[in-house]
CSV table of C-alpha atoms in Angstrom, one decimal:
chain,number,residue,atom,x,y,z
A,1,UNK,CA,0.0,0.0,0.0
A,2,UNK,CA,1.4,3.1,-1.2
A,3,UNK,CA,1.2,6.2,1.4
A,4,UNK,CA,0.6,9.5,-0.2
A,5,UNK,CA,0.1,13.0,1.1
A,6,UNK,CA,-1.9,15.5,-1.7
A,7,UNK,CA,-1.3,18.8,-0.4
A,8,UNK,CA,-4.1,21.0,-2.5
A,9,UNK,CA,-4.3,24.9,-2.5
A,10,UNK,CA,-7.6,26.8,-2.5
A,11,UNK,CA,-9.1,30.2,-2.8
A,12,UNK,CA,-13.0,30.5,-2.9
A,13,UNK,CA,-12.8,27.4,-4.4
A,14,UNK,CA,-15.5,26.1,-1.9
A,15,UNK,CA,-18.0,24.4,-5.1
A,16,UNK,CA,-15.3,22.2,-6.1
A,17,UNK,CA,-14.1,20.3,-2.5
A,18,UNK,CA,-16.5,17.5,-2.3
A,19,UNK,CA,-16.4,16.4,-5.7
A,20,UNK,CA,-12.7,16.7,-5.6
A,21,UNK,CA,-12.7,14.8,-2.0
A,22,UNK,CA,-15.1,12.0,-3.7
A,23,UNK,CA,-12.6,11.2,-6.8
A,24,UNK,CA,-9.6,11.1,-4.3
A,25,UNK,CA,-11.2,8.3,-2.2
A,26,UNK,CA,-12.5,6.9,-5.3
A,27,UNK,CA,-9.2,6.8,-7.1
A,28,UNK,CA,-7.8,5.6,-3.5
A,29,UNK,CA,-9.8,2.5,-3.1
A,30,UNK,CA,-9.3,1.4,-6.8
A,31,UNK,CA,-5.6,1.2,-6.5
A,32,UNK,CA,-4.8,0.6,-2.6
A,33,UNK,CA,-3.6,4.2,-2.0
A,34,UNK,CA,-3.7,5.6,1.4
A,35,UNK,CA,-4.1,9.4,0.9
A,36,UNK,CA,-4.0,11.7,3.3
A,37,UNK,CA,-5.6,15.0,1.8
A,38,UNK,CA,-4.5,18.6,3.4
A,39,UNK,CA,-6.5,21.2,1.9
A,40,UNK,CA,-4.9,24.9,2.5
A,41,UNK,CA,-7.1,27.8,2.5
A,42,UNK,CA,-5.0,30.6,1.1
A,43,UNK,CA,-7.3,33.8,2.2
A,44,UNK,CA,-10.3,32.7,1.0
A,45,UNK,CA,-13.5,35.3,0.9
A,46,UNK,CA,-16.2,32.5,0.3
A,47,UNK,CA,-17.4,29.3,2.0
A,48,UNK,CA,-14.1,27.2,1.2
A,49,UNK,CA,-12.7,26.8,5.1
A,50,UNK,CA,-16.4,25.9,5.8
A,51,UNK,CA,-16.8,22.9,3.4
A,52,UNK,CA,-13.1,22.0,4.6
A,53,UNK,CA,-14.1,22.1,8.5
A,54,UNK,CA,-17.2,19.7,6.8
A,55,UNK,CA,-15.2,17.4,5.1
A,56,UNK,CA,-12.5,16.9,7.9
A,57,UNK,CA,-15.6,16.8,10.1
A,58,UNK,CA,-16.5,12.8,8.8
A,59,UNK,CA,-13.2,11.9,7.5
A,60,UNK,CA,-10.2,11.9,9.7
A,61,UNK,CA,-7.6,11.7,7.4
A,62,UNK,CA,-8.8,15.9,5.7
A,63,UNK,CA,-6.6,18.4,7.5
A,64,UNK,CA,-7.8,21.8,6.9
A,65,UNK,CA,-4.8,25.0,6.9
A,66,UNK,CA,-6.5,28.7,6.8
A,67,UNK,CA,-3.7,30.9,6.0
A,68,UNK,CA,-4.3,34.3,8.0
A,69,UNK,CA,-5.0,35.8,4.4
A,70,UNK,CA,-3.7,35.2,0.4
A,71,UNK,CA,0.0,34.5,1.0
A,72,UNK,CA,0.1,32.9,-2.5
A,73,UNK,CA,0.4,29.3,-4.0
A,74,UNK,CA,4.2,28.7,-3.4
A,75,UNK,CA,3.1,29.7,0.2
A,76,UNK,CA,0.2,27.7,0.7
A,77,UNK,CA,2.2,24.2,-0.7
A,78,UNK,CA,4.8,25.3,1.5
A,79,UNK,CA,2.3,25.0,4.8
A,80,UNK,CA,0.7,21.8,3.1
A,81,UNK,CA,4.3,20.4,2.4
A,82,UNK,CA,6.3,21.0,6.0
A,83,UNK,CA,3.1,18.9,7.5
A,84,UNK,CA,3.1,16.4,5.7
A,85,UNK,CA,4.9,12.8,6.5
A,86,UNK,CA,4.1,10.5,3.9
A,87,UNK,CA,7.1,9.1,1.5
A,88,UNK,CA,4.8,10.4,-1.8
A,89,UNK,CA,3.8,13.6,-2.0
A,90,UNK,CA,0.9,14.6,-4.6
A,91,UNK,CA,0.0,18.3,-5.6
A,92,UNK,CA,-3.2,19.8,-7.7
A,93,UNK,CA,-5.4,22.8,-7.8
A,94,UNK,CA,-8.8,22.2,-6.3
A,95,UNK,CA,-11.0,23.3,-9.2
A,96,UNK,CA,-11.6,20.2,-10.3
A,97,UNK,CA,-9.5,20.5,-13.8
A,98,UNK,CA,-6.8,18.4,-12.8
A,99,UNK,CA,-8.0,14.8,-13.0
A,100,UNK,CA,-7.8,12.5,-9.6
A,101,UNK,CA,-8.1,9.4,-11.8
A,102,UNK,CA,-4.4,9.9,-13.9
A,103,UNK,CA,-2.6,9.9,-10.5
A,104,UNK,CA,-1.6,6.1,-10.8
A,105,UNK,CA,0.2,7.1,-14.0
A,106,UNK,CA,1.9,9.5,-12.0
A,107,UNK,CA,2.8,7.3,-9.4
A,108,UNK,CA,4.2,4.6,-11.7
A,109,UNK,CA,6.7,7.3,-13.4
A,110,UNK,CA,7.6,8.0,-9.8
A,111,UNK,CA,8.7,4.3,-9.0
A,112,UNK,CA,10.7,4.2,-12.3
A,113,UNK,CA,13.7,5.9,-9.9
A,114,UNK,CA,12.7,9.5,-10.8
A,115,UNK,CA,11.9,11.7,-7.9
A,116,UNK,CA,9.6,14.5,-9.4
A,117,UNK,CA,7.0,13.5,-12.2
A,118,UNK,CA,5.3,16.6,-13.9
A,119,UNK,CA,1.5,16.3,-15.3
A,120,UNK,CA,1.5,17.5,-18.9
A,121,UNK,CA,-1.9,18.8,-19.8
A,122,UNK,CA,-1.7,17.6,-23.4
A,123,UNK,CA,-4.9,18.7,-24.3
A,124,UNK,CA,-5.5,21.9,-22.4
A,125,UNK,CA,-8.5,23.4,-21.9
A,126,UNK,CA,-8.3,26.8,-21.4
A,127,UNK,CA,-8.7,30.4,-23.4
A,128,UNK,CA,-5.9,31.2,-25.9
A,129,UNK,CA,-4.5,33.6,-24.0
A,130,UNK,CA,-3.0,31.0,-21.5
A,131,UNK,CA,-2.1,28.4,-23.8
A,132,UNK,CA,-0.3,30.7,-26.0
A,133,UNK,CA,2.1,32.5,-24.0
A,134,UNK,CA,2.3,29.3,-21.6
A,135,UNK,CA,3.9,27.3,-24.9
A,136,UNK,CA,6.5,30.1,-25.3
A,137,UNK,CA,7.3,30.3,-21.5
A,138,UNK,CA,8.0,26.5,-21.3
A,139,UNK,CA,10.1,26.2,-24.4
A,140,UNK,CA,11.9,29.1,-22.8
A,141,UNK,CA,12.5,27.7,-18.9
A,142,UNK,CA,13.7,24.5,-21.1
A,143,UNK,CA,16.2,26.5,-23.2
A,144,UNK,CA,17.6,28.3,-20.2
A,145,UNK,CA,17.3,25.5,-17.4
A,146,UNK,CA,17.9,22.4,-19.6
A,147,UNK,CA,15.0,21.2,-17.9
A,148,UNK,CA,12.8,20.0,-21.2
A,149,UNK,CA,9.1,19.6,-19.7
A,150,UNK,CA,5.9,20.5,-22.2
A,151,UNK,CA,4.1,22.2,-19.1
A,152,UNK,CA,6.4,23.4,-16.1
A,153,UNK,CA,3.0,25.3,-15.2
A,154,UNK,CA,1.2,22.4,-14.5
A,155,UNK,CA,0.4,21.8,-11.0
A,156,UNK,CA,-0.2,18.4,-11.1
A,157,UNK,CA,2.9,16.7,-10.0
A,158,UNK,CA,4.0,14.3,-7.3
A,159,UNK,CA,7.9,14.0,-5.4
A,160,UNK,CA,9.6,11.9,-3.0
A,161,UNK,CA,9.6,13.9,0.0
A,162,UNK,CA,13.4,14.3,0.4
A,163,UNK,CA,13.0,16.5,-2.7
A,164,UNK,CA,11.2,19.2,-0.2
A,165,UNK,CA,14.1,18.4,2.2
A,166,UNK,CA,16.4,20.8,-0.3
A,167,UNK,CA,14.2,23.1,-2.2
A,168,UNK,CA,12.7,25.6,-0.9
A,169,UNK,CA,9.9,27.7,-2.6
A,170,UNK,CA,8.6,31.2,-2.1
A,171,UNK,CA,7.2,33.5,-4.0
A,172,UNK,CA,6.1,31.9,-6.9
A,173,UNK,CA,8.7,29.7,-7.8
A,174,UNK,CA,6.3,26.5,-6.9
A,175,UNK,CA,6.7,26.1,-11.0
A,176,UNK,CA,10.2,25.9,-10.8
A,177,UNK,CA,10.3,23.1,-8.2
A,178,UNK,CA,11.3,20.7,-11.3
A,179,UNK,CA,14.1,22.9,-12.2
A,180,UNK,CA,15.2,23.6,-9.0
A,181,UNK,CA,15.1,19.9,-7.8
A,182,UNK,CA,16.9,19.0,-10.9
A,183,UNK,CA,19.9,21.5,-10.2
A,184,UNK,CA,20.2,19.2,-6.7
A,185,UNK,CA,20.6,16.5,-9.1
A,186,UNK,CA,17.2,15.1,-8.7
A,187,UNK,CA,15.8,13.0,-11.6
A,188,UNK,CA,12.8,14.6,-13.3
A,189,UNK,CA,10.2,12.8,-15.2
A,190,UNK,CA,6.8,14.2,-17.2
A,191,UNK,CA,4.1,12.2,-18.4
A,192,UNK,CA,0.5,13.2,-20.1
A,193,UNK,CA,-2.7,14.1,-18.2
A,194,UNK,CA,-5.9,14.4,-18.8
A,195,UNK,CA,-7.3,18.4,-18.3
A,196,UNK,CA,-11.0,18.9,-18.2
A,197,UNK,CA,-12.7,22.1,-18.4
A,198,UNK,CA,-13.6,24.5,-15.6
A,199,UNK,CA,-17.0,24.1,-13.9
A,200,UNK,CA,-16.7,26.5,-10.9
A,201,UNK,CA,-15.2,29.7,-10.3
A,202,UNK,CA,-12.9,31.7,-12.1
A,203,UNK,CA,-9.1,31.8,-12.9
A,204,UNK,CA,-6.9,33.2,-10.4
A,205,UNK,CA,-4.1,33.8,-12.9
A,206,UNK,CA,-4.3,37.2,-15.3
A,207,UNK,CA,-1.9,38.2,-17.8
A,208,UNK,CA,0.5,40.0,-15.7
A,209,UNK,CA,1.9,36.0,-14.9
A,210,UNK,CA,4.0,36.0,-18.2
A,211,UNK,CA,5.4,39.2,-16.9
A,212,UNK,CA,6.1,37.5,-12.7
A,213,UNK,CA,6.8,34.3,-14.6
A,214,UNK,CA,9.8,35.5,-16.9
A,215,UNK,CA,11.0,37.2,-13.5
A,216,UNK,CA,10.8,34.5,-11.9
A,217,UNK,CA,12.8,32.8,-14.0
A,218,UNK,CA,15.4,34.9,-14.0
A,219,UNK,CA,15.8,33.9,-10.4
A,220,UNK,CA,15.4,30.6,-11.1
A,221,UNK,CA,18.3,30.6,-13.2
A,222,UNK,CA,20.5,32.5,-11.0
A,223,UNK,CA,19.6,30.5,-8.1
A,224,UNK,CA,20.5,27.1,-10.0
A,225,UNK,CA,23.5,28.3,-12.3
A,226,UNK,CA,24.9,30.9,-9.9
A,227,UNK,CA,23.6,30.6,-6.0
A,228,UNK,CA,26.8,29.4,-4.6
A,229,UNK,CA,29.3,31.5,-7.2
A,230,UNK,CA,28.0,34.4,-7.4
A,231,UNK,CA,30.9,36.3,-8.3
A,232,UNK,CA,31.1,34.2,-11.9
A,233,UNK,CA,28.5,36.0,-12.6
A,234,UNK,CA,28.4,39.5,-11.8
A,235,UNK,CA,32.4,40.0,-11.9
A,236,UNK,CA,32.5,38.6,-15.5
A,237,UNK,CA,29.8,41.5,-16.3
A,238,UNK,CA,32.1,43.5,-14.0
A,239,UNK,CA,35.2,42.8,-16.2
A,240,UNK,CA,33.8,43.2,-19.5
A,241,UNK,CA,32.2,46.6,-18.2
A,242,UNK,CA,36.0,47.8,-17.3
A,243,UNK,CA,37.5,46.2,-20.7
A,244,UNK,CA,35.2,47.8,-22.5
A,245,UNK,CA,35.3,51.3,-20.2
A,246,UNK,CA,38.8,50.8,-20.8
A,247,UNK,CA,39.5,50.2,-24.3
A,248,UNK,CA,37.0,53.8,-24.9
A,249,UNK,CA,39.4,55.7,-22.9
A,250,UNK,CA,42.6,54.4,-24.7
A,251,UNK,CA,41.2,55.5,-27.6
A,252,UNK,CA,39.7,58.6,-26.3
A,253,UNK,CA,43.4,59.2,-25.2
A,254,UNK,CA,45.2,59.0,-28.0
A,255,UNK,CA,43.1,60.4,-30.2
A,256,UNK,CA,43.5,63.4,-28.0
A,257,UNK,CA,47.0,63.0,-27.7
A,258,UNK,CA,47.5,62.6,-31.5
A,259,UNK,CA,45.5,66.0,-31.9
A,260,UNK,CA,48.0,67.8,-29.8
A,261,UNK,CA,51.5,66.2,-31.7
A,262,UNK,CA,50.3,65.7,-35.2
A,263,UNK,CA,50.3,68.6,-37.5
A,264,UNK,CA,46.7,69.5,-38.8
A,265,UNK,CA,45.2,67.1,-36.8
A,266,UNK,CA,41.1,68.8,-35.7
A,267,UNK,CA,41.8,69.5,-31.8
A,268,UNK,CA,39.6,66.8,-29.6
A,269,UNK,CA,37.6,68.4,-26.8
A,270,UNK,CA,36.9,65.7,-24.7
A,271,UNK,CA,34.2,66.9,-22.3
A,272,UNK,CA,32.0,67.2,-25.9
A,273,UNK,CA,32.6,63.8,-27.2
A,274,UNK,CA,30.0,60.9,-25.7
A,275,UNK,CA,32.0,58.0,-25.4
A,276,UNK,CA,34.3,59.8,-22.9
A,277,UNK,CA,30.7,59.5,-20.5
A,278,UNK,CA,30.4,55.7,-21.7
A,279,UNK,CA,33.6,54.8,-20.5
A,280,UNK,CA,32.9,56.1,-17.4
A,281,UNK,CA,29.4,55.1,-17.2
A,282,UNK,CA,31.1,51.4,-18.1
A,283,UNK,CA,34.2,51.6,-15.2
A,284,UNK,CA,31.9,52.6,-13.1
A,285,UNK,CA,29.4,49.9,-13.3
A,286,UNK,CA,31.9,47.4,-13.6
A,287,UNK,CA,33.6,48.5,-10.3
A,288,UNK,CA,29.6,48.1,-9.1
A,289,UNK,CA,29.4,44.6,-10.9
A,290,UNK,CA,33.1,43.5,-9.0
A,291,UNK,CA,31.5,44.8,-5.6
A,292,UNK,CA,28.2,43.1,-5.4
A,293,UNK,CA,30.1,39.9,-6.3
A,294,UNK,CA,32.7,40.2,-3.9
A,295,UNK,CA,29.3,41.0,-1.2
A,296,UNK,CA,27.5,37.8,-2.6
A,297,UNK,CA,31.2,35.9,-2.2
A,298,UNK,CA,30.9,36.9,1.5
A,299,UNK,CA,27.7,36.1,2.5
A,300,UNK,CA,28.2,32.9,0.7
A,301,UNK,CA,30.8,32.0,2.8
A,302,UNK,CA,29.0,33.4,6.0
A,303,UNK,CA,25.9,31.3,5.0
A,304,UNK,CA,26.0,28.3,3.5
A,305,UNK,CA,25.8,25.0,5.2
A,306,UNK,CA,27.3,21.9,3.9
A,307,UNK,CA,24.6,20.2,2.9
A,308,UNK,CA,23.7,23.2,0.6
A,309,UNK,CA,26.6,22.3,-1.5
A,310,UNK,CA,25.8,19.1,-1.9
A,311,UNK,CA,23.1,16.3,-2.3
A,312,UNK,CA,23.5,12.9,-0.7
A,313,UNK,CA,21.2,10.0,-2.2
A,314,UNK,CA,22.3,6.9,-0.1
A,315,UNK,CA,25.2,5.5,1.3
A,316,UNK,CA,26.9,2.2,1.3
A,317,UNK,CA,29.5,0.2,3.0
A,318,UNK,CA,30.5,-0.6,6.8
A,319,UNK,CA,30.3,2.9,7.8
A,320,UNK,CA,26.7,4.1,6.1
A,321,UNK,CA,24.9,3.7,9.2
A,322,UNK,CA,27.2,6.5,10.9
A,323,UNK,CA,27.1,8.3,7.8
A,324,UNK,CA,23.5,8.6,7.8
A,325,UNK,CA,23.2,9.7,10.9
A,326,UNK,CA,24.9,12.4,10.8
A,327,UNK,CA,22.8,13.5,7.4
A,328,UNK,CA,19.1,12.5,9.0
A,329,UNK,CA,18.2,14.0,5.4
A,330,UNK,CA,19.0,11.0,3.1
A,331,UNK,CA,16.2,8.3,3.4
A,332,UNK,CA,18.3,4.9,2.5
A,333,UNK,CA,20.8,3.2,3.7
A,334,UNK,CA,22.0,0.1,1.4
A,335,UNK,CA,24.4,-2.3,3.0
């Protein structure tokens, strides 16, 4: 019997909870699950933390969250997640368009030796103006992560807990967990879902979420490519800025020295000329770019625990018991 934990966010999303409850359990009894369902209120205005109280009311294994107000969805998995004790853990919205019934698909991918499995919502049903710029934004986290998924939106997805033992989301990075899990050398997997249409409520999502989303990845990238370096980074920008800076004032000098020795050469005023003011506009922020990094550098150092710089997936040998012990974060030992 396979444990799971679904850990489901909700705002005013109080029409959709007993249906959603009703598949769970149905898809629970048909495969030998034993799900434990924590529903997290994040700030809902409607009747939602009343149908939760109702549904943890005559089952015992519903735990209801009510966020003091709208924190967010990383924010509300977050709550869900650092509750949660189960080996498999299982996320989805609560409107009732991801499908209950493809989690067994889901959970097979999982015991293939991958430790996230994305839901791809191969035939999506929503507007245009979702599915549009959400095929641009994935083939774009792809190109910069290396993390190929079709739909890192999808919030359908289940992990090995230990995954949530190393990443961290906040914000709303919760898309990202397969990127970020993946920099921690985590194996990812994706496999087709079934997405049905909307029956209740309204999208919580406008069009502002390409702009947060691209931002977000920006982060994303720096976190995973650049966290524990940061200096790479901002000191190569640094150095080009003062090559570049320099090279313009070189010229910019002897130009102006040339105009001075050379016989019918125009005079040079300087202070008139514009790339004296990109030069320095360049030196200067690439003595800017050199001193964040060497700040970043420092906290770095002042920060980082060991197990940040690594990930540990099982030990073997005489000493692994020891070894474990002292790493309470890696779930295996193989002897």
């Amino acid at each position: 019997m396979k444990r799971i934990t679904a850990v489901i966010p909700v705002c005013n999303e109080f029409a959709s909870l007993a249906e959603l409850h009703r598949q769970i359990r149905a898809v629970e009894t048909a495969h030998d699950y034993k799900i434990r369902i924590i529903f997290v209120d994040d700030g809902s205005t409607d009747t939602t933390w009343h149908e939760i109280e109702q549904l943890a009311a005559v089952d015992d294994r519903v735990l209801g969250i009510r966020l003091r107000r709208n924190f967010g969805k990383a924010a509300a998995l977050m709550a869900g997640i650092d509750v949660a004790d189960d080996p498999i853990l299982l996320t989805m919205d609560g409107d009732l368009q991801d499908d209950p019934g493809e989690l067994p698909l889901l959970v097979a991918k999982l015991a293939q030796g991958n430790d996230v499995v994305s839901g791809w919502k191969i035939d999506r049903r929503d507007p245009w103006h979702k599915t549009i710029p959400s095929r641009f934004f994935n083939r774009l986290v792809g190109w910069l992560t290396s993390v190929k998924l079709h739909d890192h939106n999808c919030g359908f997805k289940v992990y090995r807990k230990e995954v949530f033992d190393e990443v961290q989301i906040y914000g709303e990075l919760h898309r990202f967990v397969p990127v970020l899990a993946a920099a921690r050398g985590f194996k990812i997997a994706e496999v087709p879902v079934n997405h049905r249409p909307r029956e209740h409520g309204h999208s919580k999502y406008g069009v502002f979420r390409v702009v947060k989303g691209f931002l977000d990845l920006l982060t994303v990238k720096f976190i995973t490519g650049y966290g524990h370096r940061p200096q790479h980074m901002l000191g190569s920008a640094g150095l080009l800025a003062l090559l570049l800076g320099g090279l313009m004032l070189t010229f910019l000098a002897g130009k102006w020295i040339a105009s001075r020795v050379v016989a019918g050469w125009e005079p040079v005023n300087l202070h008139e000329t514009a790339m004296l003011y990109y030069a320095v506009a360049l030196l200067l922020l690439g003595g800017q770019f050199l001193s964040i990094g060497l700040l970043g550098e420092m906290l770095t150092a002042f920060l980082v625990r060991k197990t940040d710089l690594y990930s540990v997936a099982k030990y073997t040998g005489p000493d692994a018991a020891t070894s474990t012990k002292s790493h309470p974060e890696v779930p295996e030992v193989h002897q």
